[in-house]
CSV table of C-alpha atoms in Angstrom, one decimal:
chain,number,residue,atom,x,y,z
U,337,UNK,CA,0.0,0.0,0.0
U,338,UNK,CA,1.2,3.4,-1.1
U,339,UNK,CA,1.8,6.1,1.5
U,340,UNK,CA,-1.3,8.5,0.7
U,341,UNK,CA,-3.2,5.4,1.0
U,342,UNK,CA,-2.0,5.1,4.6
U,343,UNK,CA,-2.3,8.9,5.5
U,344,UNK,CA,-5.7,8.6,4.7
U,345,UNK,CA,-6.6,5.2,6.9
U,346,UNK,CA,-4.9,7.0,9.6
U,347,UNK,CA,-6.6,10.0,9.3
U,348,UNK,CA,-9.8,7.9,9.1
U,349,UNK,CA,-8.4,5.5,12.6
U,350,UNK,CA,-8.3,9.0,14.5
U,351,UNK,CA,-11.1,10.8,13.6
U,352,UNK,CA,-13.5,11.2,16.1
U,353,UNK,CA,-16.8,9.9,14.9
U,354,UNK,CA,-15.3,7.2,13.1
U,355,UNK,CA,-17.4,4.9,15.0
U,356,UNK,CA,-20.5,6.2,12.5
U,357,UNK,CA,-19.6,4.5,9.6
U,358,UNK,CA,-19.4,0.7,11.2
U,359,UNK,CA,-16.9,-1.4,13.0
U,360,UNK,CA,-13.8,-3.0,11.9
U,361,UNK,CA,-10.5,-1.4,11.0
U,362,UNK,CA,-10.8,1.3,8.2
U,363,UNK,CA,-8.0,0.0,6.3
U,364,UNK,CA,-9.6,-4.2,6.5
U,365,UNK,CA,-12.5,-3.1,5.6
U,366,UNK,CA,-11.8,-0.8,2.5
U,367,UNK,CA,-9.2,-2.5,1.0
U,368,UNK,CA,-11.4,-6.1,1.4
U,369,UNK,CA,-14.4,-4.7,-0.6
U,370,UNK,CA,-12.0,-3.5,-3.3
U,371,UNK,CA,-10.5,-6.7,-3.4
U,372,UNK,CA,-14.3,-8.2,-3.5
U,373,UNK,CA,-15.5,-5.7,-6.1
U,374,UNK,CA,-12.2,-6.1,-8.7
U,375,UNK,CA,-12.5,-9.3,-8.1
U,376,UNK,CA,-16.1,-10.1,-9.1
U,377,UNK,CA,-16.3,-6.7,-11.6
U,378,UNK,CA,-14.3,-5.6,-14.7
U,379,UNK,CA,-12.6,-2.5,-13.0
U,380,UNK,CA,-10.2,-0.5,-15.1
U,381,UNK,CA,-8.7,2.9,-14.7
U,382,UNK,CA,-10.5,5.1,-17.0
U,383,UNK,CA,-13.7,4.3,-15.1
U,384,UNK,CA,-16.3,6.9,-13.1
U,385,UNK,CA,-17.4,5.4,-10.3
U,386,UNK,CA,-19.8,6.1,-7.7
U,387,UNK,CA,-19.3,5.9,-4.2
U,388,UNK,CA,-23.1,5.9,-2.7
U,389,UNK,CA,-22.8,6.8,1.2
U,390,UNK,CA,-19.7,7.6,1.3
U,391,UNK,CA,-19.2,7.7,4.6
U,392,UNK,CA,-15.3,8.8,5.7
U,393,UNK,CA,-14.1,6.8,2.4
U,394,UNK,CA,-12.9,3.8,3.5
U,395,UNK,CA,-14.2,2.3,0.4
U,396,UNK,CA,-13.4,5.2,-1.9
U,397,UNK,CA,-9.8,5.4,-1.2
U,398,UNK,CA,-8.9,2.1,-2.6
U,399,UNK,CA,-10.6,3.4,-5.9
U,400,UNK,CA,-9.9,6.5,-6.7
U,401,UNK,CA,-6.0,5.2,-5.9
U,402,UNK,CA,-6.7,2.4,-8.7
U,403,UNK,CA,-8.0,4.8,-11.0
U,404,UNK,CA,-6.1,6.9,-14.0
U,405,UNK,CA,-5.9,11.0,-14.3
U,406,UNK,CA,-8.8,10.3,-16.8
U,407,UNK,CA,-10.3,8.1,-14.2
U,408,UNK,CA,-12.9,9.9,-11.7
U,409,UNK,CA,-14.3,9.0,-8.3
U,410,UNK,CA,-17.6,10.6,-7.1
U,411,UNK,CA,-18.5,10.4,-3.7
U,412,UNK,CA,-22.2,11.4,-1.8
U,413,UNK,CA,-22.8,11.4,1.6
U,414,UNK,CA,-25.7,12.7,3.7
U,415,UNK,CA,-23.6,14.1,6.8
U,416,UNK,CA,-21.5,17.3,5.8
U,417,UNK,CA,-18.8,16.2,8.6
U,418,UNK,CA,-18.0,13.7,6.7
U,419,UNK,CA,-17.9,14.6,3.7
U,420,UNK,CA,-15.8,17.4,4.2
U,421,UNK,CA,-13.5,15.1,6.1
U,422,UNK,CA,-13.8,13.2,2.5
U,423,UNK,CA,-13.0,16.2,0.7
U,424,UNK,CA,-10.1,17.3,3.1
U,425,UNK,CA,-8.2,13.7,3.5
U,426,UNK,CA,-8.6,11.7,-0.1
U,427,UNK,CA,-9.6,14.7,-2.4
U,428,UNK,CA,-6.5,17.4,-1.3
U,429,UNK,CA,-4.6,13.9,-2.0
U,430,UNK,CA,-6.7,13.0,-5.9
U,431,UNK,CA,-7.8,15.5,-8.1
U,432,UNK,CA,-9.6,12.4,-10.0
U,433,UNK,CA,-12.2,12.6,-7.0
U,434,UNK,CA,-14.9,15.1,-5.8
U,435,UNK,CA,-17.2,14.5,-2.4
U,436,UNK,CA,-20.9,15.9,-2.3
U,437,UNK,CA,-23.2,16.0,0.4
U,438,UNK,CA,-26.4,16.1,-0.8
U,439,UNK,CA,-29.9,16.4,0.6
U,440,UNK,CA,-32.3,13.2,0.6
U,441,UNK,CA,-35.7,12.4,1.6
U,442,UNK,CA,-34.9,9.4,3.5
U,443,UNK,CA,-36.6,9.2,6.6
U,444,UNK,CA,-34.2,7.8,8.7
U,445,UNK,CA,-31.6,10.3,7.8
U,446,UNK,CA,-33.7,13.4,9.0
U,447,UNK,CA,-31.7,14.3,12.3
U,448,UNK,CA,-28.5,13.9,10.7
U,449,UNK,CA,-29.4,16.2,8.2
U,450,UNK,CA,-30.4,18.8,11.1
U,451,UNK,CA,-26.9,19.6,11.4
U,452,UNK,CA,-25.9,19.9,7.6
U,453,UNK,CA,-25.9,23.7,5.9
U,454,UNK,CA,-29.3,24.3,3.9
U,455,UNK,CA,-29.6,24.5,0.7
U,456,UNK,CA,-28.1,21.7,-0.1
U,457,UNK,CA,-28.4,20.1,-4.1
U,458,UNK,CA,-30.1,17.1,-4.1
U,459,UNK,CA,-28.7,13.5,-5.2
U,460,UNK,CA,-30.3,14.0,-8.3
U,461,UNK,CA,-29.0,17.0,-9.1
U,462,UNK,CA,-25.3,16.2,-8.5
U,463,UNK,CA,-25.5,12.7,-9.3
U,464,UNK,CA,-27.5,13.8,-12.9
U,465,UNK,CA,-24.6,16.4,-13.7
U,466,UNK,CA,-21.2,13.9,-13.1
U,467,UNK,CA,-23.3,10.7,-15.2
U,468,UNK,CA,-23.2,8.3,-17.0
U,469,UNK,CA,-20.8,5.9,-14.2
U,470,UNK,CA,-19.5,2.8,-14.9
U,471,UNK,CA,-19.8,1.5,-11.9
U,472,UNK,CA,-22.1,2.4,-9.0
U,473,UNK,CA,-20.7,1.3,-5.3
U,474,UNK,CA,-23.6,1.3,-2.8
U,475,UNK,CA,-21.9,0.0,0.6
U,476,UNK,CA,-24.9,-0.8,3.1
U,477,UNK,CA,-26.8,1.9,2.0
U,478,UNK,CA,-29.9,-0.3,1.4
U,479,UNK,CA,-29.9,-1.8,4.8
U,480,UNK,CA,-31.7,1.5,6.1
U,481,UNK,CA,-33.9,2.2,3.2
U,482,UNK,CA,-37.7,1.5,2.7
U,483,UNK,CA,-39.0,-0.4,0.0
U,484,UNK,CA,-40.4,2.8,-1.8
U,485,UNK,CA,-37.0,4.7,-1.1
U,486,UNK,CA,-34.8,2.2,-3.0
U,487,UNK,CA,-37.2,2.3,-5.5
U,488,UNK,CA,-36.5,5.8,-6.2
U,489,UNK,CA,-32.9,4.7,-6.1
U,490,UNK,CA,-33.7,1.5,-8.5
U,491,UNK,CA,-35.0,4.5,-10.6
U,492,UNK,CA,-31.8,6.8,-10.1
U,493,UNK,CA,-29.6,4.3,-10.9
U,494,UNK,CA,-31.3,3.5,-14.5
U,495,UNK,CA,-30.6,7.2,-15.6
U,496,UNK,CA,-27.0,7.7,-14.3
U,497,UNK,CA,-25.5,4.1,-14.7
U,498,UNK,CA,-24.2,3.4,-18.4
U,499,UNK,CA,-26.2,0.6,-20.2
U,500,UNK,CA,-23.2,-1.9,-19.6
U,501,UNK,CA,-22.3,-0.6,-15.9
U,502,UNK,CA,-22.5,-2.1,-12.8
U,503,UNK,CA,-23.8,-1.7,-9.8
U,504,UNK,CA,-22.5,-3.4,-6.6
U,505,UNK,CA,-24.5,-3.2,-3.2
U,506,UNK,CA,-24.5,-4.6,0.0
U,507,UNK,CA,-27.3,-5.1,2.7
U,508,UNK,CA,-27.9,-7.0,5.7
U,509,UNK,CA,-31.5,-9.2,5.7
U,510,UNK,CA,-33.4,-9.4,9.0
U,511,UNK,CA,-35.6,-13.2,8.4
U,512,UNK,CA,-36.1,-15.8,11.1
U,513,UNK,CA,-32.2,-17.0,10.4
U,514,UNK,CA,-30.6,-13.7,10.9
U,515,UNK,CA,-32.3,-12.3,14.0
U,516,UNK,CA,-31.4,-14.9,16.8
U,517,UNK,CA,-27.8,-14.7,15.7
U,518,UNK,CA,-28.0,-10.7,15.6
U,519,UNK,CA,-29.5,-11.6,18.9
U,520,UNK,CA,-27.0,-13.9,20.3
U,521,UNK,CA,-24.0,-12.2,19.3
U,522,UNK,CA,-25.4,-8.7,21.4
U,523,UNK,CA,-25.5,-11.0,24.5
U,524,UNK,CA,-22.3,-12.7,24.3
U,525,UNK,CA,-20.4,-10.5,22.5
């Protein structure tokens, strides 16, 4: 791993609400869902990709370090802390990158939003103006969505992503298998 790559996990290890964007070491974490994604997806350099929710960019830095000068990496959060953290720490670093927050109707997002500036574009809006992507990254974005918010993103998705693109997401299922261990593992650890 190249040093800018390690400036940014450590930046992303000591900043203070790191907690927000899930457990596990930064640096595991985004480097094993690049590993997943080029692994299962034809990624090349020249590629735009789209970082949906992202976060601190744990996942985001791995990519936009793969990727070319003609390359380009946009990321979209909902919480301006982070995304200026984003902007600061990986896009001071890679000029192939630019971080958005953007406002959403998502009703689980409404107090973090509280805190953001007004005015805000919304997803459409910025995601509409930096299409068509190649590839669409959507890191447990879904797991907090209602079944009539991801169809609006379904519906996002089929204007911005090019006709042979792909989209990669990941999501946790609460069924009958799920729950107990969820469950268990909050009661013994």
């Amino acid at each position: 791993m190249n040093a800018k790559l390690n400036e940014i996990y450590e930046s992303i290890r000591k900043w203070s609400f790191a907690d927000l964007i899930g457990p596990g070491d930064p640096e595991k974490v985004g480097m094993g869902l690049f590993e997943f994604v080029t692994k299962h997806v034809p990624v090349h350099p020249n590629m735009r990709i789209l970082d949906l929710g992202c976060g601190l960019g744990r996942s985001s830095a791995p990519f936009v370090d793969y990727l070319s000068d003609e390359g380009h990496l946009v990321g979209v959060d909902v919480v301006e802390r982070m995304v200026s953290f984003c902007r600061e720490v990986i896009g001071s670093r890679y000029s192939n990158s630019k971080f958005y927050t953007c406002a959403v109707a998502e009703s689980y997002l409404r107090k973090q939003q509280r805190e953001n500036p007004t005015n805000l574009p919304s997803i459409d809006e910025v995601l509409t103006q930096h299409a068509p992507f190649d590839l669409v990254l959507a890191f447990s974005v879904f797991t907090h969505l209602l079944p009539e918010e991801m169809d609006a993103y379904f519906s996002l998705f089929d204007r911005i992503l090019k006709a042979d693109g792909w989209l990669v997401l990941t999501f946790y299922f609460l069924d009958e298998w799920t729950r107990p261990k969820i469950r268990n593992r909050a009661l013994h650890g």
